[in-house]
Structure formats: C-alpha cells, structure tokens
mmCIF file of N, CA and C in Angstrom:
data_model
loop_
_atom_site.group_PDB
_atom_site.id
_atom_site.type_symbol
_atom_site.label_atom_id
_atom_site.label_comp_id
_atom_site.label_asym_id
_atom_site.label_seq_id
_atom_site.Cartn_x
_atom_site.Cartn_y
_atom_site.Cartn_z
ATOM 1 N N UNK A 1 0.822 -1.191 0.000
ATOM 2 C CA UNK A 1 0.000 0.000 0.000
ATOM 3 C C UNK A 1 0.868 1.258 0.000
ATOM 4 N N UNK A 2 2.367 1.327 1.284
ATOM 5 C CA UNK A 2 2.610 2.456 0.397
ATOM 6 C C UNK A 2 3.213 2.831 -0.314
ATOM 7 N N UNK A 3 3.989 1.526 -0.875
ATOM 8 C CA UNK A 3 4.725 2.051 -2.204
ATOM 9 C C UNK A 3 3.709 2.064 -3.303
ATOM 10 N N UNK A 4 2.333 1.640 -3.542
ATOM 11 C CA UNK A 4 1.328 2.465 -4.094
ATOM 12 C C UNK A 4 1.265 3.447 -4.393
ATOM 13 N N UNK A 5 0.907 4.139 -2.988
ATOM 14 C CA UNK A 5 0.918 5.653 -2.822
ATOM 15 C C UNK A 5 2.036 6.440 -2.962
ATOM 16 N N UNK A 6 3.139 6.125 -2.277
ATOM 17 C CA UNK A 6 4.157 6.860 -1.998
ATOM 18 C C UNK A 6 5.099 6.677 -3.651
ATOM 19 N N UNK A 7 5.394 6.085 -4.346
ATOM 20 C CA UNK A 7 6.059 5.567 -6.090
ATOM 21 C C UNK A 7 5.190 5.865 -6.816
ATOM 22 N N UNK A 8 4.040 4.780 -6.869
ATOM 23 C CA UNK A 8 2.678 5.829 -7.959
ATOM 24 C C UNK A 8 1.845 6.553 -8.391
ATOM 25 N N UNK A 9 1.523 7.229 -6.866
ATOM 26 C CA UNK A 9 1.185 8.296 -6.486
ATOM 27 C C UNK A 9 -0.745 7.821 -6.523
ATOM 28 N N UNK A 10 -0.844 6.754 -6.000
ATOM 29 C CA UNK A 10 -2.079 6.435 -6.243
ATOM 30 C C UNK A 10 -2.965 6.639 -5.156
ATOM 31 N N UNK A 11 -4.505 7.315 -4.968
ATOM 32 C CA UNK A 11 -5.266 7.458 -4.021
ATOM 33 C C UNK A 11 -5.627 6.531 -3.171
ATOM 34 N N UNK A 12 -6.483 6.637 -2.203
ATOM 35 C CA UNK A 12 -6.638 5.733 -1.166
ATOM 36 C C UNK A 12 -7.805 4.623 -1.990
ATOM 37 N N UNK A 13 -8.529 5.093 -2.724
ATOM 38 C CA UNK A 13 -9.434 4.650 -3.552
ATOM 39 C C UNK A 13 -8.998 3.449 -4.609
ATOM 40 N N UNK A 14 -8.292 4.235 -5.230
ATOM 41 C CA UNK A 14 -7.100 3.193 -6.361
ATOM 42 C C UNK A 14 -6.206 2.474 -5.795
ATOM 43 N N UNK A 15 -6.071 2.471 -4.800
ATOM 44 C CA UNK A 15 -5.195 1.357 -4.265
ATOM 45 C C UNK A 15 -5.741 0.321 -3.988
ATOM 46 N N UNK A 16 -7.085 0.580 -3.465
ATOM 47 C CA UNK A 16 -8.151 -0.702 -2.530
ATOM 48 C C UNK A 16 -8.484 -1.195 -3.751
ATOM 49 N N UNK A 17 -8.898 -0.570 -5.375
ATOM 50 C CA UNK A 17 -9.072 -1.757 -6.263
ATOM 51 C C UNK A 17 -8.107 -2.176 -7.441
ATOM 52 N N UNK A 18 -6.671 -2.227 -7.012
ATOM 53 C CA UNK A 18 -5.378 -3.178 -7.509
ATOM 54 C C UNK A 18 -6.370 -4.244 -7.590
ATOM 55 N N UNK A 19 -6.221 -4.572 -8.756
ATOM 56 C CA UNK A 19 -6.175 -6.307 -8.714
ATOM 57 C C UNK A 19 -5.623 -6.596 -9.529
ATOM 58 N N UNK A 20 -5.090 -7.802 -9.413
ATOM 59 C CA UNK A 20 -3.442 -8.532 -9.801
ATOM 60 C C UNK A 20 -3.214 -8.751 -11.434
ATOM 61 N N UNK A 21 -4.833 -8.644 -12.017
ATOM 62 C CA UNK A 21 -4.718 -8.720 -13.434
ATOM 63 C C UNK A 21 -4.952 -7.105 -13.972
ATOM 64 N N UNK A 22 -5.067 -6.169 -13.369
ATOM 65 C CA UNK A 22 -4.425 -4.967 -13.889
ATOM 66 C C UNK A 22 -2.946 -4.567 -14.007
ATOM 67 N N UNK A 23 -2.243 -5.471 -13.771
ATOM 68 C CA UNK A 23 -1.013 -6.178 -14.039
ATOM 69 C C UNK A 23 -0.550 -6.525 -15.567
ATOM 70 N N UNK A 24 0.150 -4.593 -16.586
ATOM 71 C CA UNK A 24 -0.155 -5.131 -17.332
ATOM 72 C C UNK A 24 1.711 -5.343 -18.245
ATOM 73 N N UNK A 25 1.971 -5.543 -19.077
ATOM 74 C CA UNK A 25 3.046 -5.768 -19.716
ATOM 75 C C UNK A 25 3.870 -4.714 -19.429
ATOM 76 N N UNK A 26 5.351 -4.870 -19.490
ATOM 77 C CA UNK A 26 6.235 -3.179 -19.495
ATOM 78 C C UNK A 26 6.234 -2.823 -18.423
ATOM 79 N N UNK A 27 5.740 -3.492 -17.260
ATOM 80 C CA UNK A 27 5.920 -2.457 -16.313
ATOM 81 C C UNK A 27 4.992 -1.659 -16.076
ATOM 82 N N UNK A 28 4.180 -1.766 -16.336
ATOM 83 C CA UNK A 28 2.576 -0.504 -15.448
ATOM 84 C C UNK A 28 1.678 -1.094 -15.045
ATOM 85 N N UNK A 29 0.715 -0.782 -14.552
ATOM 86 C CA UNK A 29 -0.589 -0.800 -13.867
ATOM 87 C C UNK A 29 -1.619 0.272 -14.485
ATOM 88 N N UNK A 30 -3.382 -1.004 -14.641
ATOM 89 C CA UNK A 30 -4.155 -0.129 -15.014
ATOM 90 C C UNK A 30 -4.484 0.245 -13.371
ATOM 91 N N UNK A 31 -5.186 2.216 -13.827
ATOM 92 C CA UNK A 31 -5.239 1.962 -12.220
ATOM 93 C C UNK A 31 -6.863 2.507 -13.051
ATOM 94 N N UNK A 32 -7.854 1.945 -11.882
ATOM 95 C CA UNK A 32 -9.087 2.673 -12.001
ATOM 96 C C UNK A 32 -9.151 4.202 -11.127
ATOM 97 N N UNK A 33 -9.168 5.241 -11.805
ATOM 98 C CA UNK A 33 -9.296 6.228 -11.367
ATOM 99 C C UNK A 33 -10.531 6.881 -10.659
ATOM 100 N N UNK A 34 -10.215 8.058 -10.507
ATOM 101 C CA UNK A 34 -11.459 9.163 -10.005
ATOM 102 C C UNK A 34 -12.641 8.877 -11.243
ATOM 103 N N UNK A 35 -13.755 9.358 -10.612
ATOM 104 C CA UNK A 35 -14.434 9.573 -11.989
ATOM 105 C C UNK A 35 -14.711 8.374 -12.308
ATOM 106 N N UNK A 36 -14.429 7.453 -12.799
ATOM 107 C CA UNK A 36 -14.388 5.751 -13.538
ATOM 108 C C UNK A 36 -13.537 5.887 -14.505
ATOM 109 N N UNK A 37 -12.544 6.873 -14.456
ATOM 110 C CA UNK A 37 -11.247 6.963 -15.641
ATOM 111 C C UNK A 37 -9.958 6.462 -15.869
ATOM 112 N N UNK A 38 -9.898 5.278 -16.373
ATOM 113 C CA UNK A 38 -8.658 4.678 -16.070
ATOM 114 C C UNK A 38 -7.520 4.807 -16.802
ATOM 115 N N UNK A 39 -6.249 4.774 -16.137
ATOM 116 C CA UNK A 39 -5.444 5.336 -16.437
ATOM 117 C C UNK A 39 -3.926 4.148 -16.512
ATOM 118 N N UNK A 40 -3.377 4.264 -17.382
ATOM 119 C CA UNK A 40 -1.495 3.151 -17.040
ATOM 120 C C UNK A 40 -0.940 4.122 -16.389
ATOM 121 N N UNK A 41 -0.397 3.605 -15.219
ATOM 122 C CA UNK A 41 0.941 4.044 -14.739
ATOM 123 C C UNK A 41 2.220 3.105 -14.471
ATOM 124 N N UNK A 42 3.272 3.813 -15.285
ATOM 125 C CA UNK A 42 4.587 2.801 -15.001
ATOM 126 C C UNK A 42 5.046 2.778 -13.556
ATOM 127 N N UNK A 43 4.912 1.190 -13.368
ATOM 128 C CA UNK A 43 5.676 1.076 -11.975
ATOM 129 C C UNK A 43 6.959 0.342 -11.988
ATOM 130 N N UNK A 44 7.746 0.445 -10.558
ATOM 131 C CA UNK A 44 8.918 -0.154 -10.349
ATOM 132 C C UNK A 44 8.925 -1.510 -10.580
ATOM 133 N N UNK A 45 10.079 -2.510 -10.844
ATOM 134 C CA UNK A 45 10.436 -3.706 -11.267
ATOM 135 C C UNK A 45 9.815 -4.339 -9.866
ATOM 136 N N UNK A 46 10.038 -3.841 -8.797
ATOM 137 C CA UNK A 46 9.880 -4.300 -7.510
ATOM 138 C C UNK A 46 8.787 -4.285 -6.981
ATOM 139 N N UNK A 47 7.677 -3.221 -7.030
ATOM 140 C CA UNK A 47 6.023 -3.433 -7.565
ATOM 141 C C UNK A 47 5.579 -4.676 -8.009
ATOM 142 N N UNK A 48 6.170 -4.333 -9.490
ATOM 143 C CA UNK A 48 5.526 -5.452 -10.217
ATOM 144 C C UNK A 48 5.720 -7.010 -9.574
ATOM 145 N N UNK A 49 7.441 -7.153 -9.426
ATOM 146 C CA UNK A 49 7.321 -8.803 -8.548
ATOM 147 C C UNK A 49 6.335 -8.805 -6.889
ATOM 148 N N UNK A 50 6.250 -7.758 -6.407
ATOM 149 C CA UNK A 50 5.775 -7.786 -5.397
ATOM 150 C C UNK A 50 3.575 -8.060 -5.526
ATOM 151 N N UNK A 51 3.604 -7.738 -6.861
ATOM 152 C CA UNK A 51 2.084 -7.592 -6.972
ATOM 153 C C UNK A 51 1.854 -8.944 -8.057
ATOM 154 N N UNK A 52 3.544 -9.616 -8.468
ATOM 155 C CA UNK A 52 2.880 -11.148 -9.462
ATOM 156 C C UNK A 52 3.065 -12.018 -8.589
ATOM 157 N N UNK A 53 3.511 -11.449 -7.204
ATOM 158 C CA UNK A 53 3.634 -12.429 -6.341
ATOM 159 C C UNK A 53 2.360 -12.897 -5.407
ATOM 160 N N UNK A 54 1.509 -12.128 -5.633
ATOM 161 C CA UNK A 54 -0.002 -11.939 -4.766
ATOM 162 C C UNK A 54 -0.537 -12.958 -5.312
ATOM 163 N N UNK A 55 -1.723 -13.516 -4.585
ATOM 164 C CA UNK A 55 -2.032 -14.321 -5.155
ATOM 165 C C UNK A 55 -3.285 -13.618 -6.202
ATOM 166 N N UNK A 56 -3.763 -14.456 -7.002
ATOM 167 C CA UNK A 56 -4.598 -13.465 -7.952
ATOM 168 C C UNK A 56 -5.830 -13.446 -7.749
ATOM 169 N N UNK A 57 -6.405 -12.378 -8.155
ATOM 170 C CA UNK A 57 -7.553 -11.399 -7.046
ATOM 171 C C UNK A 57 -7.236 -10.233 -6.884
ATOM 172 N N UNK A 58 -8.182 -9.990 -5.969
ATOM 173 C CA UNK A 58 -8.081 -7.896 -5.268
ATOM 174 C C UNK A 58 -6.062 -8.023 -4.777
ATOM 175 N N UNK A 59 -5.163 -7.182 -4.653
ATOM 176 C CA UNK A 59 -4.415 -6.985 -3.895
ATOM 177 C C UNK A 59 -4.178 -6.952 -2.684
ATOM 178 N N UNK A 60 -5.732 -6.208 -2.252
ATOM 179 C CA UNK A 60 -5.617 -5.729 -1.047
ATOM 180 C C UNK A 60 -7.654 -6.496 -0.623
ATOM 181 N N UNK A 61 -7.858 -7.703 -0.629
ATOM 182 C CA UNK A 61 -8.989 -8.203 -0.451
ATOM 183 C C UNK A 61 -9.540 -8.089 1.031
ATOM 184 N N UNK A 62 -10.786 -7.608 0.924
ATOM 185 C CA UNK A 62 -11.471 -7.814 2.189
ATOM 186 C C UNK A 62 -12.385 -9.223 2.494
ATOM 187 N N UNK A 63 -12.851 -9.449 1.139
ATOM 188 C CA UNK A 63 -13.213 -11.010 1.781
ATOM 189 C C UNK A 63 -13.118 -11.407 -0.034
ATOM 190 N N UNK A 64 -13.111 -12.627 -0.271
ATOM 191 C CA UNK A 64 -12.745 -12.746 -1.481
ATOM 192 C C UNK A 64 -13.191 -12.406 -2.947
ATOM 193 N N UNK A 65 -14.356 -12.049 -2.474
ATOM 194 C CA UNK A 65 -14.939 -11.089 -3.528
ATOM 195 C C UNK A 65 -15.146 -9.793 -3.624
ATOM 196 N N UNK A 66 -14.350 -8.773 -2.860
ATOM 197 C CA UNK A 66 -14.403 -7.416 -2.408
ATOM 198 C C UNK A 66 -13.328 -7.207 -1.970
ATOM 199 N N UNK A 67 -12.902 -5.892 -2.470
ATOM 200 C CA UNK A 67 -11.771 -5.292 -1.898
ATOM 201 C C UNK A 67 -11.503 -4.482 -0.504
ATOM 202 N N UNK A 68 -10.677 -3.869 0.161
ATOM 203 C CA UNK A 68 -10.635 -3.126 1.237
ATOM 204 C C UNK A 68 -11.329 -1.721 0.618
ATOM 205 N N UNK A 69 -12.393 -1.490 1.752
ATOM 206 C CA UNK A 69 -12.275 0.118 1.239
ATOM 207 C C UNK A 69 -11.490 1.479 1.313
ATOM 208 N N UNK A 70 -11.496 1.994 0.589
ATOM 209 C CA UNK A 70 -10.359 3.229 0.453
ATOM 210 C C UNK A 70 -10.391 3.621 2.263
ATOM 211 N N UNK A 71 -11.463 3.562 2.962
ATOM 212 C CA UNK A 71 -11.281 4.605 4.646
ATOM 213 C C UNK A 71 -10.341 3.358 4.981
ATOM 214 N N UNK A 72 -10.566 1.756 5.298
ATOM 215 C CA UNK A 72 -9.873 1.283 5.335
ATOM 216 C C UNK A 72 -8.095 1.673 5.045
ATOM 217 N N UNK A 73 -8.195 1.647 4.148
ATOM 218 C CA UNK A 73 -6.500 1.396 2.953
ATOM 219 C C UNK A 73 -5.824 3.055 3.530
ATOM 220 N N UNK A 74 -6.862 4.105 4.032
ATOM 221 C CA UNK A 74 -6.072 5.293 4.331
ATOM 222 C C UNK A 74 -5.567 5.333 5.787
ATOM 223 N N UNK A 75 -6.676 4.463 6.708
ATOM 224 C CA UNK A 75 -6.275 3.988 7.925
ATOM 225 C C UNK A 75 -4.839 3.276 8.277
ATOM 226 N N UNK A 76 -4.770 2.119 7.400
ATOM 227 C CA UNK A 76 -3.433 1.220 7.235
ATOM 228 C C UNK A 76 -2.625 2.021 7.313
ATOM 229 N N UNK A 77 -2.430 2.602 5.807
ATOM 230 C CA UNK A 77 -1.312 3.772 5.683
ATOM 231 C C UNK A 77 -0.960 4.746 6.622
ATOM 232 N N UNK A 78 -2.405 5.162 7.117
ATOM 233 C CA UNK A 78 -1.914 6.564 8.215
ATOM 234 C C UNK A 78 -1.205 5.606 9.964
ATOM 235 N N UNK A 79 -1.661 4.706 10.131
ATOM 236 C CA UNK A 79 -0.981 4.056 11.237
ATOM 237 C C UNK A 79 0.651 3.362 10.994
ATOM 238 N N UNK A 80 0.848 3.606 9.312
ATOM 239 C CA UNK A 80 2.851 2.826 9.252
ATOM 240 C C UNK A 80 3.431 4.191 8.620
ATOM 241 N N UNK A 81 2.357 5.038 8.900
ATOM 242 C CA UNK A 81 3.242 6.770 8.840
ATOM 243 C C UNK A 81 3.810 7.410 9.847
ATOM 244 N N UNK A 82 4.572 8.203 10.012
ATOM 245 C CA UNK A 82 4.874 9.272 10.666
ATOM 246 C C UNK A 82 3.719 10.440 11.565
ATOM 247 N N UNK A 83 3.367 10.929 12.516
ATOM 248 C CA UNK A 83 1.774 11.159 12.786
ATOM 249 C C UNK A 83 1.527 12.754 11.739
ATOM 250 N N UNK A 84 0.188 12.801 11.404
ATOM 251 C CA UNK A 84 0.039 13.621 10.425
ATOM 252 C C UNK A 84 0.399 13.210 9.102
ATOM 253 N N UNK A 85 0.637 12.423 8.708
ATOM 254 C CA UNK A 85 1.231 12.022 7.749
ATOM 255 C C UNK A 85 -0.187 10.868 6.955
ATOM 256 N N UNK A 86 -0.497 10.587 6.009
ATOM 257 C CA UNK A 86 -1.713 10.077 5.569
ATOM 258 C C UNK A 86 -0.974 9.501 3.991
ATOM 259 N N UNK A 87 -1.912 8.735 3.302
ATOM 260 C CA UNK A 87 -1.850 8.114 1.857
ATOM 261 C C UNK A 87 -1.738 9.280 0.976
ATOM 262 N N UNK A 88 -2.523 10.930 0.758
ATOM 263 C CA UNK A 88 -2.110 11.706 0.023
ATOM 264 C C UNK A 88 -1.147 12.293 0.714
ATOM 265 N N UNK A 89 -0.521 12.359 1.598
ATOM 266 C CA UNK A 89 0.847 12.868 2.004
ATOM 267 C C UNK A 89 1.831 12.297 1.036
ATOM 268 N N UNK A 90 1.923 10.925 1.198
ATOM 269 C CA UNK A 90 2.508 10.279 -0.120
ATOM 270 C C UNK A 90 2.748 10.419 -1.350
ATOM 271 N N UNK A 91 1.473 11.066 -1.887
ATOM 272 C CA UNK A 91 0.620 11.101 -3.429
ATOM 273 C C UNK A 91 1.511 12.314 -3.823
ATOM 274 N N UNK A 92 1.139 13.295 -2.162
ATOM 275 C CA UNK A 92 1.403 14.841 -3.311
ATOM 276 C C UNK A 92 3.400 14.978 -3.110
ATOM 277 N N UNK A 93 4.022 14.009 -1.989
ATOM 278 C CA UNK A 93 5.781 13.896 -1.960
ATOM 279 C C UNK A 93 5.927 13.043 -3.324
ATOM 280 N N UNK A 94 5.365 11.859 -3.960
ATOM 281 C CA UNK A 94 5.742 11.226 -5.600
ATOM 282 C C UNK A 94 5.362 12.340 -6.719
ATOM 283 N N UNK A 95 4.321 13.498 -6.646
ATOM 284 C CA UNK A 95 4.080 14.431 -7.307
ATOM 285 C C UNK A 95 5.372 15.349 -7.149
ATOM 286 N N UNK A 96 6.098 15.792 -6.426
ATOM 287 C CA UNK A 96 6.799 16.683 -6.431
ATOM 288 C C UNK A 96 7.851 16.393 -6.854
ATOM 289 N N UNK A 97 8.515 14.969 -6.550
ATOM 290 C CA UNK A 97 10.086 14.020 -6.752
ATOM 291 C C UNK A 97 9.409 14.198 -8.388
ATOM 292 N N UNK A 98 8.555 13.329 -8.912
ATOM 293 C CA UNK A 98 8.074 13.330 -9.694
ATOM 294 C C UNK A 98 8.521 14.213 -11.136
ATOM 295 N N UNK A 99 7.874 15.424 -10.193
ATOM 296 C CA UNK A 99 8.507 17.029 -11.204
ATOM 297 C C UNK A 99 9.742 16.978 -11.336
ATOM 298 N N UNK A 100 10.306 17.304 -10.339
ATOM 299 C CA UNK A 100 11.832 17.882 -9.451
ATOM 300 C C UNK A 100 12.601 17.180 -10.870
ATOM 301 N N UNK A 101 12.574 15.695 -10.824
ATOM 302 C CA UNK A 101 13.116 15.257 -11.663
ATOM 303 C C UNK A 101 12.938 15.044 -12.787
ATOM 304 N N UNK A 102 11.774 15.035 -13.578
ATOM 305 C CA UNK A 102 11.440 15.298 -15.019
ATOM 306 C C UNK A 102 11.179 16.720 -15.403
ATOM 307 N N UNK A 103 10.877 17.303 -14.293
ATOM 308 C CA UNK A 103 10.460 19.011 -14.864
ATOM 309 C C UNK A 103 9.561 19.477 -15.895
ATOM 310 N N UNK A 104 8.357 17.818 -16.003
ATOM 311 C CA UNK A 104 7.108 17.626 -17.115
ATOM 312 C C UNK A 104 6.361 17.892 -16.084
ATOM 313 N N UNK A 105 5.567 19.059 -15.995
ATOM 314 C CA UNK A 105 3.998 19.141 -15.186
ATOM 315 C C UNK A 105 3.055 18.257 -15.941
ATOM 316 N N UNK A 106 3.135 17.981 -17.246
ATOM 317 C CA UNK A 106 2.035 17.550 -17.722
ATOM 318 C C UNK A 106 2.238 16.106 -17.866
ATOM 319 N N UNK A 107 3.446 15.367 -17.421
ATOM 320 C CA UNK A 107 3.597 13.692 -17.095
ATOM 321 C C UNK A 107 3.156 13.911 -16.105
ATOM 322 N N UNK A 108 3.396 14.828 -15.194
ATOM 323 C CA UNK A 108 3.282 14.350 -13.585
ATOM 324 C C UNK A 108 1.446 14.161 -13.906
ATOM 325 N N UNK A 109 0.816 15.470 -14.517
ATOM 326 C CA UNK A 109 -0.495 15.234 -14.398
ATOM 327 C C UNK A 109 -0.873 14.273 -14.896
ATOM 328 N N UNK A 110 -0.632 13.263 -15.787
ATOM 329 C CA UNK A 110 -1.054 12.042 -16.417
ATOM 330 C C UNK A 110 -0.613 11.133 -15.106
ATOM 331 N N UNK A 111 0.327 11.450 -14.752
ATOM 332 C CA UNK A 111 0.443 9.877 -13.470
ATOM 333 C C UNK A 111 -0.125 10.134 -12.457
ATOM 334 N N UNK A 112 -1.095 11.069 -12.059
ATOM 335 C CA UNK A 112 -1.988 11.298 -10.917
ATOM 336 C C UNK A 112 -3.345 11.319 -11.665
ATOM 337 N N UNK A 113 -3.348 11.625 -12.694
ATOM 338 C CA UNK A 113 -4.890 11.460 -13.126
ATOM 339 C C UNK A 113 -5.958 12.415 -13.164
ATOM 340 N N UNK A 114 -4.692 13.449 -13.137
ATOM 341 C CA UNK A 114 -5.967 15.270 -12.475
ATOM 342 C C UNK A 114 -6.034 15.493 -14.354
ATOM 343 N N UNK A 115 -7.264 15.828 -13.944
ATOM 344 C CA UNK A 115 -7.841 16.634 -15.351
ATOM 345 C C UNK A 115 -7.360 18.107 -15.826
ATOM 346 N N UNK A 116 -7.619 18.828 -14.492
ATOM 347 C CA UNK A 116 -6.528 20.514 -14.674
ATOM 348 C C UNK A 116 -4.976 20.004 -14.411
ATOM 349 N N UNK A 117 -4.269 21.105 -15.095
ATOM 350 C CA UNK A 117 -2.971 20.919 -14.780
ATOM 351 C C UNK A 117 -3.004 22.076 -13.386
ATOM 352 N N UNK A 118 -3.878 23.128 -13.496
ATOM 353 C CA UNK A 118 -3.879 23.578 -11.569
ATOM 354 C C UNK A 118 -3.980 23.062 -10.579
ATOM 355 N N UNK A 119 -4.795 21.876 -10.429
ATOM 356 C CA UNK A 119 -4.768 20.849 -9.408
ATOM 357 C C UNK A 119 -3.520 20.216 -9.049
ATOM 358 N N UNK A 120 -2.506 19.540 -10.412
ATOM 359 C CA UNK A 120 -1.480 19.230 -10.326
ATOM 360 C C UNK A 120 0.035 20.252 -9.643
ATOM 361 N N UNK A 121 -0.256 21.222 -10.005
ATOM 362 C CA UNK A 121 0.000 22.600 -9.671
ATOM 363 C C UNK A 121 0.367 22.671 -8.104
ATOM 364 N N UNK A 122 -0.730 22.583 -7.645
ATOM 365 C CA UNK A 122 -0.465 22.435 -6.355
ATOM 366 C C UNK A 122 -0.375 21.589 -5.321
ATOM 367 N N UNK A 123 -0.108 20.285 -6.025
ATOM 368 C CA UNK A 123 0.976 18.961 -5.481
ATOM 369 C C UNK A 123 2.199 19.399 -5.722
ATOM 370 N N UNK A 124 2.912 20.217 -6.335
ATOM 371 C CA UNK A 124 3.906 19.973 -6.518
ATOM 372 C C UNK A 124 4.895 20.922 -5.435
ATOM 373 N N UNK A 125 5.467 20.835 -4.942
ATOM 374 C CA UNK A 125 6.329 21.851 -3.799
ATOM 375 C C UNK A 125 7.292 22.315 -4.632
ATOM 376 N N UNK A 126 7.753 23.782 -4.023
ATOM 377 C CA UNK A 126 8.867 24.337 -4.788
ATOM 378 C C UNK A 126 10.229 24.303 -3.543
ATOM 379 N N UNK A 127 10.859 23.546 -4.013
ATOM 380 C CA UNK A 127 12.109 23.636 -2.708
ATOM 381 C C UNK A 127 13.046 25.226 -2.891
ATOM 382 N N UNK A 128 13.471 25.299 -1.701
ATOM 383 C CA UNK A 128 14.059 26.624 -1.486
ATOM 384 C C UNK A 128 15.057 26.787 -2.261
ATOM 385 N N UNK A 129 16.086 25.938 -2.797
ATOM 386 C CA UNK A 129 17.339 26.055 -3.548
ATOM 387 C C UNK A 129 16.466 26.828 -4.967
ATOM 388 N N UNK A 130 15.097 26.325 -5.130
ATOM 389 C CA UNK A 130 14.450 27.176 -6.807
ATOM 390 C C UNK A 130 14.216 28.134 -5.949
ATOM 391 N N UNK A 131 13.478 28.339 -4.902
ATOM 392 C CA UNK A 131 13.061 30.067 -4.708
ATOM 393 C C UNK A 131 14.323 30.885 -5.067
ATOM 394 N N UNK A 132 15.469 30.486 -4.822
ATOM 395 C CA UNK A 132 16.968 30.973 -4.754
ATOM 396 C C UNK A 132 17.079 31.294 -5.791
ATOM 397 N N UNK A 133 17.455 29.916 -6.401
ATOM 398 C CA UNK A 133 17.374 30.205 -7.762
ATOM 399 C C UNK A 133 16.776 31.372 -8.885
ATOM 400 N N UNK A 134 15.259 31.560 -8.720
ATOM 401 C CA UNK A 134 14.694 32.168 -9.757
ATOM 402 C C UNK A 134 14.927 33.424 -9.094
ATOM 403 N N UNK A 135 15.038 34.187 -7.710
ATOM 404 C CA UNK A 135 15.934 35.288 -7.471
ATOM 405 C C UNK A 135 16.998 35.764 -7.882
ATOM 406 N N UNK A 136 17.632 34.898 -8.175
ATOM 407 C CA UNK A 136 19.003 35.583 -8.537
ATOM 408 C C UNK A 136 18.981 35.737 -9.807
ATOM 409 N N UNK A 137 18.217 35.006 -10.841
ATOM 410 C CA UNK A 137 17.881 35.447 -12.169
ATOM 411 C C UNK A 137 17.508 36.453 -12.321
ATOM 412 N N UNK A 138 17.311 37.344 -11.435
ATOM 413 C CA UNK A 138 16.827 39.026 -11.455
ATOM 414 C C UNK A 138 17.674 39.926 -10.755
ATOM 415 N N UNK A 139 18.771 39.603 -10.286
ATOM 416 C CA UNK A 139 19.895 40.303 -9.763
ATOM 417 C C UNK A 139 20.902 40.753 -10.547
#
C-alpha cells in the first residue's frame, strides 16, 4: 500500500481496487481512477514482482470477492506513517520528486490522473534552492 501511494502516487481509492490482473506488460498498472477513468501508470520492477507475487484477485482483499475500502486502505497507511502524515501525504511527496526530476507538469499530471494541470500545480512543492534560484535570475 505504500509504495502504491508513496512511487505511484495512487489514491486511497485506487489502491483498494489493484487487482493482480491490472497487471499489465512493461511495467505498469491499469489503475481505475477518479471519476471511472482509467489510467497506465509505469511502476517499479519491484512493484511489479511484489504484486505477481499476490495471489490473484483484489491486492488488497477484504473477503474474497471485495476489496478493502479506500477509509480502510487510508487507515493502514496513516498508522505505518509518521503522525500527520496520511496516503495523500505520499501522493502529493511522488508528485513533487516526480517534477523535481522530469520538470514535465504535464507527465506528472497524467500519473496522478488530475484533469486541470492547476490541481497538479499544487501537489507539486517548490524547494528553497528554486526560490533561490529564480531570485538571482533578477539580480
């Protein structure tokens, strides 16, 4: 669950319905989104063995025909966090690494699934070395 959240940047919602055959070639995951909009996101090599290793079904099953629900799956997460710390705490720190290192707002918005790129906007943190930065470009 939180390398879910915390690597794919996936909601408390999309995590509870992983199931093992959205498991798809290359390295990604369909994820069912907001809305009913589904979306691929590339995940880690280590994901993937960790999710062909499940048995097949929900990921995260509440009884074998139903998944955990998202209040569930945000509970989990918020009790192997840090306090204050929750499943979009996760979402919007893979949104920002995310940027930081591709410097694509508009990948990052495809791997979270926001429709505005303003929403995405403001997942993303600006670390102090850029506030610095874009100051001194005016000095």
């Amino acid at each position: 669950m939180l390398r879910l959240a915390g690597e794919a940047g996936l909601r408390r919602a999309e995590i509870a319905q992983v199931h093992t055959g959205d498991l798809m070639d290359g390295g990604a995951l369909l994820v069912h989104g907001k809305g009913g909009k589904n979306r691929v996101v590339p995940i880690s090599t280590y994901l993937v063995s960790l999710i062909r290793q499940a048995p097949a079904g929900w990921l995260f099953p509440n009884t074998p025909d139903r998944h955990l629900t998202p209040e569930h799956v945000g509970k989990i997460i918020s009790r192997a966090l840090p306090d204050n710390w929750t499943a979009h705490t996760l979402r919007h720190r893979m949104a920002s690494r995310a940027f930081h290192g591709s410097r694509n707002i508009r990948a990052v918005q495809a791997l979270l699934g926001h429709e505005s790129i303003l929403t995405t906007e403001r997942y993303v943190a600006i670390c102090d070395d850029e506030i610095r930065a874009a100051a001194a470009c005016a000095w």
